[in-house]
Amino acid sequence: MIVAGNWKMFDGPDPRALRAALGDLPHVVAPPYTRLRECVDAGLTTYAQNVHWESEGAFTGEISPPMLQALGVTGAIVGHSERRQFFGETDEGVAKRTRAALAAGLNVIACVGETEAQREAGETEEVLRRQVGVLEAHPNLVIAYEPVWAIGTGKTATPEIAQDAHAFIKSLLDLPVLYGGSVKPDNAAVLLSQPAVDGALVGGASLDIDSFVAICRAGS
Ligand code: PEP
């Protein structure tokens, strides 16, 4: 069971205080790049929020697998819906980032999920088939199912919606699948108890130490 916190473009909590509060609880944190080293130094399992497919080059604004590894970062989130929505990430780009990061030895959380319009139009499975279809199974790859309509909106997928989507994703690619979308301490246990839910990717609630620790505890 993996519980990962995506701090997005927020400074987030104090890494040392978070480390102390987590104790032995399994966790992943994905802070902004400026806090990666601090999180690593605090002893947190630290992932980046994105990663490029080349090792170096003229790619302004990007960061490479070896650059992250030099900091002690052990994984990366790839294809988050905010990257897809606001920064033009494509399925092909997500596949290239994922492949390169895995080849370099990083763990990867690859995000997939449908928008509200796609769900209402009955296109959820088609979207998931397309997004998952560009990925290949790997021991260090997990998928995060993040319905876009549930991210940062306070709307959470029902446990049944999450279970169905996760089971569908697993039928495409047999990998662990995390749920993401307004996971909070009060809904974590029921979501995480679904048989096809293998953990959570948490945004807003990971910025607060008590909330994140409570969700990690629900997952442990
Ligand atoms: C996320 O950013 O991956 C996320 C799920 O955000 P939130 O928990 O705030 O909905």
mmCIF file of C-alpha atoms and ligand atoms in Angstrom:
data_model
loop_
_atom_site.group_PDB
_atom_site.id
_atom_site.type_symbol
_atom_site.label_atom_id
_atom_site.label_comp_id
_atom_site.label_asym_id
_atom_site.label_seq_id
_atom_site.Cartn_x
_atom_site.Cartn_y
_atom_site.Cartn_z
ATOM 1 C CA MET A 1 0.000 0.000 0.000
ATOM 2 C CA ILE A 2 1.562 3.304 -1.080
ATOM 3 C CA VAL A 3 0.361 6.702 0.117
ATOM 4 C CA ALA A 4 2.023 9.498 -1.847
ATOM 5 C CA GLY A 5 1.679 13.223 -1.196
ATOM 6 C CA ASN A 6 1.837 15.597 -4.164
ATOM 7 C CA TRP A 7 2.667 19.043 -2.825
ATOM 8 C CA LYS A 8 2.192 20.627 -6.273
ATOM 9 C CA MET A 9 3.498 24.238 -6.425
ATOM 10 C CA PHE A 10 3.199 24.734 -2.669
ATOM 11 C CA ASP A 11 6.097 24.933 -0.244
ATOM 12 C CA GLY A 12 4.481 22.268 1.909
ATOM 13 C CA PRO A 13 5.148 21.304 5.507
ATOM 14 C CA ASP A 14 8.490 21.272 7.274
ATOM 15 C CA PRO A 15 10.174 18.046 6.085
ATOM 16 C CA ARG A 16 11.803 17.293 9.455
ATOM 17 C CA ALA A 17 8.541 17.745 11.344
ATOM 18 C CA LEU A 18 6.768 15.563 8.783
ATOM 19 C CA ARG A 19 9.462 12.882 9.055
ATOM 20 C CA ALA A 20 9.127 12.845 12.843
ATOM 21 C CA ALA A 21 5.322 12.663 12.678
ATOM 22 C CA LEU A 22 5.369 9.793 10.162
ATOM 23 C CA GLY A 23 7.494 7.532 12.326
ATOM 24 C CA ASP A 24 7.714 4.165 10.546
ATOM 25 C CA LEU A 25 4.678 4.729 8.320
ATOM 26 C CA PRO A 26 5.350 4.024 4.646
ATOM 27 C CA HIS A 27 5.009 7.206 2.573
ATOM 28 C CA VAL A 28 6.165 9.089 -0.500
ATOM 29 C CA VAL A 29 6.365 12.869 -0.775
ATOM 30 C CA ALA A 30 6.618 14.807 -4.022
ATOM 31 C CA PRO A 31 7.579 18.385 -3.092
ATOM 32 C CA PRO A 32 8.429 21.185 -5.530
ATOM 33 C CA TYR A 33 11.970 20.882 -6.930
ATOM 34 C CA THR A 34 13.296 23.510 -4.530
ATOM 35 C CA ARG A 35 12.528 21.287 -1.539
ATOM 36 C CA LEU A 36 13.701 17.945 -2.889
ATOM 37 C CA ARG A 37 17.054 18.042 -1.150
ATOM 38 C CA GLU A 38 15.545 19.084 2.177
ATOM 39 C CA CYS A 39 13.053 16.214 1.996
ATOM 40 C CA VAL A 40 15.787 13.705 1.116
ATOM 41 C CA ASP A 41 17.981 15.017 3.919
ATOM 42 C CA ALA A 42 15.084 14.688 6.361
ATOM 43 C CA GLY A 43 14.879 10.977 5.491
ATOM 44 C CA LEU A 44 11.598 11.157 3.568
ATOM 45 C CA THR A 45 11.008 8.901 0.570
ATOM 46 C CA THR A 46 11.098 11.622 -2.039
ATOM 47 C CA TYR A 47 9.783 11.702 -5.607
ATOM 48 C CA ALA A 48 9.797 14.526 -8.162
ATOM 49 C CA GLN A 49 6.585 15.819 -9.696
ATOM 50 C CA ASN A 50 7.865 15.230 -13.241
ATOM 51 C CA VAL A 51 10.958 14.033 -15.086
ATOM 52 C CA HIS A 52 12.307 14.396 -18.634
ATOM 53 C CA TRP A 53 13.343 11.522 -20.898
ATOM 54 C CA GLU A 54 16.833 12.821 -21.773
ATOM 55 C CA SER A 55 19.783 12.837 -19.350
ATOM 56 C CA GLU A 56 20.727 16.403 -20.292
ATOM 57 C CA GLY A 57 20.254 18.860 -23.118
ATOM 58 C CA ALA A 58 18.577 22.047 -24.290
ATOM 59 C CA PHE A 59 15.224 21.447 -22.574
ATOM 60 C CA THR A 60 14.509 24.626 -20.611
ATOM 61 C CA GLY A 61 12.508 24.048 -17.460
ATOM 62 C CA GLU A 62 12.969 20.274 -17.427
ATOM 63 C CA ILE A 63 14.884 17.968 -15.069
ATOM 64 C CA SER A 64 16.464 14.613 -15.883
ATOM 65 C CA PRO A 65 16.563 11.237 -14.110
ATOM 66 C CA PRO A 66 20.287 11.424 -13.201
ATOM 67 C CA MET A 67 19.847 14.967 -11.871
ATOM 68 C CA LEU A 68 17.118 13.724 -9.547
ATOM 69 C CA GLN A 69 19.104 10.663 -8.545
ATOM 70 C CA ALA A 70 22.096 12.836 -7.663
ATOM 71 C CA LEU A 71 19.850 14.465 -5.051
ATOM 72 C CA GLY A 72 18.763 11.120 -3.603
ATOM 73 C CA VAL A 73 15.314 11.266 -5.212
ATOM 74 C CA THR A 74 13.997 7.739 -5.836
ATOM 75 C CA GLY A 75 10.994 8.280 -8.081
ATOM 76 C CA ALA A 76 8.781 10.625 -10.040
ATOM 77 C CA ILE A 77 5.149 11.329 -10.754
ATOM 78 C CA VAL A 78 4.491 11.421 -14.493
ATOM 79 C CA GLY A 79 1.466 12.557 -16.492
ATOM 80 C CA HIS A 80 -0.403 14.301 -13.685
ATOM 81 C CA SER A 81 -3.647 15.754 -15.054
ATOM 82 C CA GLU A 82 -2.426 19.279 -14.271
ATOM 83 C CA ARG A 83 0.565 18.610 -16.566
ATOM 84 C CA ARG A 84 -1.780 17.265 -19.238
ATOM 85 C CA GLN A 85 -4.363 20.073 -18.835
ATOM 86 C CA PHE A 86 -2.158 23.147 -18.408
ATOM 87 C CA PHE A 87 1.174 22.189 -19.974
ATOM 88 C CA GLY A 88 0.204 20.126 -22.979
ATOM 89 C CA GLU A 89 1.564 16.769 -21.816
ATOM 90 C CA THR A 90 0.564 14.085 -24.308
ATOM 91 C CA ASP A 91 0.197 10.340 -23.896
ATOM 92 C CA GLU A 92 3.344 9.921 -26.009
ATOM 93 C CA GLY A 93 5.316 12.321 -23.795
ATOM 94 C CA VAL A 94 4.083 10.566 -20.694
ATOM 95 C CA ALA A 95 5.202 7.241 -22.159
ATOM 96 C CA LYS A 96 8.657 8.619 -23.002
ATOM 97 C CA ARG A 97 9.106 10.126 -19.530
ATOM 98 C CA THR A 98 7.949 6.914 -17.879
ATOM 99 C CA ARG A 99 10.174 4.650 -19.966
ATOM 100 C CA ALA A 100 13.285 6.782 -19.425
ATOM 101 C CA ALA A 101 12.737 7.197 -15.695
ATOM 102 C CA LEU A 102 12.227 3.452 -15.221
ATOM 103 C CA ALA A 103 15.281 2.665 -17.363
ATOM 104 C CA ALA A 104 17.331 5.013 -15.174
ATOM 105 C CA GLY A 105 16.203 3.155 -12.052
ATOM 106 C CA LEU A 106 13.574 5.565 -10.721
ATOM 107 C CA ASN A 107 10.170 4.459 -9.484
ATOM 108 C CA VAL A 108 7.286 5.988 -11.409
ATOM 109 C CA ILE A 109 3.709 6.882 -10.525
ATOM 110 C CA ALA A 110 1.988 7.368 -13.892
ATOM 111 C CA CYS A 111 -1.310 9.243 -13.650
ATOM 112 C CA VAL A 112 -4.394 8.559 -15.732
ATOM 113 C CA GLY A 113 -8.016 9.639 -15.449
ATOM 114 C CA GLU A 114 -10.994 11.023 -17.295
ATOM 115 C CA THR A 115 -12.477 14.527 -17.179
ATOM 116 C CA GLU A 116 -16.030 15.156 -16.028
ATOM 117 C CA ALA A 117 -17.169 15.688 -19.645
ATOM 118 C CA GLN A 118 -15.569 12.415 -20.703
ATOM 119 C CA ARG A 119 -17.255 10.524 -17.845
ATOM 120 C CA GLU A 120 -20.625 12.094 -18.662
ATOM 121 C CA ALA A 121 -20.191 11.174 -22.321
ATOM 122 C CA GLY A 122 -19.536 7.540 -21.333
ATOM 123 C CA GLU A 123 -15.925 7.742 -22.512
ATOM 124 C CA THR A 124 -14.160 6.758 -19.276
ATOM 125 C CA GLU A 125 -13.012 3.323 -20.451
ATOM 126 C CA GLU A 126 -11.933 4.646 -23.847
ATOM 127 C CA VAL A 127 -9.816 7.374 -22.183
ATOM 128 C CA LEU A 128 -8.261 4.944 -19.718
ATOM 129 C CA ARG A 129 -7.555 2.451 -22.504
ATOM 130 C CA ARG A 130 -5.747 5.171 -24.474
ATOM 131 C CA GLN A 131 -3.763 6.548 -21.497
ATOM 132 C CA VAL A 132 -2.797 3.160 -20.058
ATOM 133 C CA GLY A 133 -2.234 1.721 -23.535
ATOM 134 C CA VAL A 134 1.008 3.668 -24.022
ATOM 135 C CA LEU A 135 2.544 2.217 -20.838
ATOM 136 C CA GLU A 136 4.244 -1.131 -20.318
ATOM 137 C CA ALA A 137 4.311 -3.169 -17.117
ATOM 138 C CA HIS A 138 7.442 -2.751 -15.014
ATOM 139 C CA PRO A 139 8.184 -3.736 -11.409
ATOM 140 C CA ASN A 140 8.864 -0.091 -10.474
ATOM 141 C CA LEU A 141 5.769 1.334 -12.149
ATOM 142 C CA VAL A 142 2.466 2.042 -10.431
ATOM 143 C CA ILE A 143 -0.565 3.729 -11.954
ATOM 144 C CA ALA A 144 -2.545 6.463 -10.214
ATOM 145 C CA TYR A 145 -6.205 6.641 -11.213
ATOM 146 C CA GLU A 146 -7.121 10.281 -10.738
ATOM 147 C CA PRO A 147 -10.507 11.236 -12.154
ATOM 148 C CA VAL A 148 -9.904 14.861 -13.128
ATOM 149 C CA TRP A 149 -13.327 15.901 -11.805
ATOM 150 C CA ALA A 150 -12.259 14.786 -8.310
ATOM 151 C CA ILE A 151 -8.891 16.555 -8.131
ATOM 152 C CA GLY A 152 -8.838 19.567 -5.857
ATOM 153 C CA THR A 153 -12.631 19.859 -6.145
ATOM 154 C CA GLY A 154 -13.687 18.201 -2.905
ATOM 155 C CA LYS A 155 -15.619 15.690 -5.058
ATOM 156 C CA THR A 156 -14.436 12.161 -4.351
ATOM 157 C CA ALA A 157 -15.200 9.148 -6.490
ATOM 158 C CA THR A 158 -17.431 6.729 -4.622
ATOM 159 C CA PRO A 159 -15.601 3.591 -3.481
ATOM 160 C CA GLU A 160 -17.571 1.722 -6.189
ATOM 161 C CA ILE A 161 -16.453 4.117 -8.954
ATOM 162 C CA ALA A 162 -12.855 3.826 -7.783
ATOM 163 C CA GLN A 163 -13.068 0.023 -7.537
ATOM 164 C CA ASP A 164 -14.563 -0.307 -11.046
ATOM 165 C CA ALA A 165 -12.011 2.016 -12.651
ATOM 166 C CA HIS A 166 -9.111 0.335 -10.863
ATOM 167 C CA ALA A 167 -10.319 -3.131 -11.877
ATOM 168 C CA PHE A 168 -10.600 -1.924 -15.474
ATOM 169 C CA ILE A 169 -7.074 -0.464 -15.401
ATOM 170 C CA LYS A 170 -5.709 -3.707 -13.924
ATOM 171 C CA SER A 171 -7.403 -5.645 -16.725
ATOM 172 C CA LEU A 172 -5.322 -3.550 -19.152
ATOM 173 C CA LEU A 173 -2.058 -3.653 -17.221
ATOM 174 C CA ASP A 174 -1.519 -5.778 -14.129
ATOM 175 C CA LEU A 175 0.034 -3.168 -11.846
ATOM 176 C CA PRO A 176 -0.724 -1.578 -8.469
ATOM 177 C CA VAL A 177 -3.213 1.287 -8.854
ATOM 178 C CA LEU A 178 -3.383 4.232 -6.458
ATOM 179 C CA TYR A 179 -6.530 6.350 -6.142
ATOM 180 C CA GLY A 180 -6.264 10.135 -6.281
ATOM 181 C CA GLY A 181 -8.937 12.785 -5.986
ATOM 182 C CA SER A 182 -9.795 14.649 -2.789
ATOM 183 C CA VAL A 183 -8.556 11.867 -0.506
ATOM 184 C CA LYS A 184 -8.893 13.071 3.094
ATOM 185 C CA PRO A 185 -8.500 11.466 6.520
ATOM 186 C CA ASP A 186 -12.263 10.866 6.701
ATOM 187 C CA ASN A 187 -12.631 9.045 3.381
ATOM 188 C CA ALA A 188 -9.228 7.329 3.119
ATOM 189 C CA ALA A 189 -10.085 4.132 4.988
ATOM 190 C CA VAL A 190 -13.142 3.262 2.892
ATOM 191 C CA LEU A 191 -11.380 4.046 -0.404
ATOM 192 C CA LEU A 192 -8.272 2.118 0.590
ATOM 193 C CA SER A 193 -10.340 -0.892 1.660
ATOM 194 C CA GLN A 194 -11.519 -1.510 -1.913
ATOM 195 C CA PRO A 195 -9.816 -4.650 -3.222
ATOM 196 C CA ALA A 196 -8.409 -3.015 -6.368
ATOM 197 C CA VAL A 197 -7.200 0.119 -4.570
ATOM 198 C CA ASP A 198 -3.512 -0.261 -3.738
ATOM 199 C CA GLY A 199 -2.864 3.132 -2.192
ATOM 200 C CA ALA A 200 -3.539 6.832 -2.621
ATOM 201 C CA LEU A 201 -2.077 9.854 -4.341
ATOM 202 C CA VAL A 202 -2.992 12.807 -2.150
ATOM 203 C CA GLY A 203 -2.850 16.476 -3.137
ATOM 204 C CA GLY A 204 -4.306 19.117 -0.836
ATOM 205 C CA ALA A 205 -4.468 16.934 2.268
ATOM 206 C CA SER A 206 -0.752 16.110 1.991
ATOM 207 C CA LEU A 207 0.146 19.730 2.801
ATOM 208 C CA ASP A 208 -1.005 19.308 6.377
ATOM 209 C CA ILE A 209 1.113 17.023 8.542
ATOM 210 C CA ASP A 210 -1.754 15.659 10.639
ATOM 211 C CA SER A 211 -3.945 14.932 7.585
ATOM 212 C CA PHE A 212 -1.162 13.251 5.656
ATOM 213 C CA VAL A 213 -0.090 11.140 8.612
ATOM 214 C CA ALA A 214 -3.722 10.092 9.204
ATOM 215 C CA ILE A 215 -4.054 8.993 5.562
ATOM 216 C CA CYS A 216 -0.728 7.113 5.694
ATOM 217 C CA ARG A 217 -1.963 5.402 8.854
ATOM 218 C CA ALA A 218 -5.228 4.429 7.117
ATOM 219 C CA GLY A 219 -3.107 2.837 4.402
ATOM 220 C CA SER A 220 -0.760 0.956 6.670
HETATM 221 C C1 PEP B 1 -3.476 15.289 -6.863
HETATM 222 O O1 PEP B 1 -2.993 16.375 -7.068
HETATM 223 O O2 PEP B 1 -2.884 14.292 -7.316
HETATM 224 C C2 PEP B 1 -4.719 15.188 -6.098
HETATM 225 C C3 PEP B 1 -5.324 14.029 -6.029
HETATM 226 O O3 PEP B 1 -5.180 16.334 -5.481
HETATM 227 P P1 PEP B 1 -6.328 16.454 -4.337
HETATM 228 O O4 PEP B 1 -6.072 15.351 -3.343
HETATM 229 O O5 PEP B 1 -6.145 17.813 -3.767
HETATM 230 O O6 PEP B 1 -7.638 16.267 -5.029
#
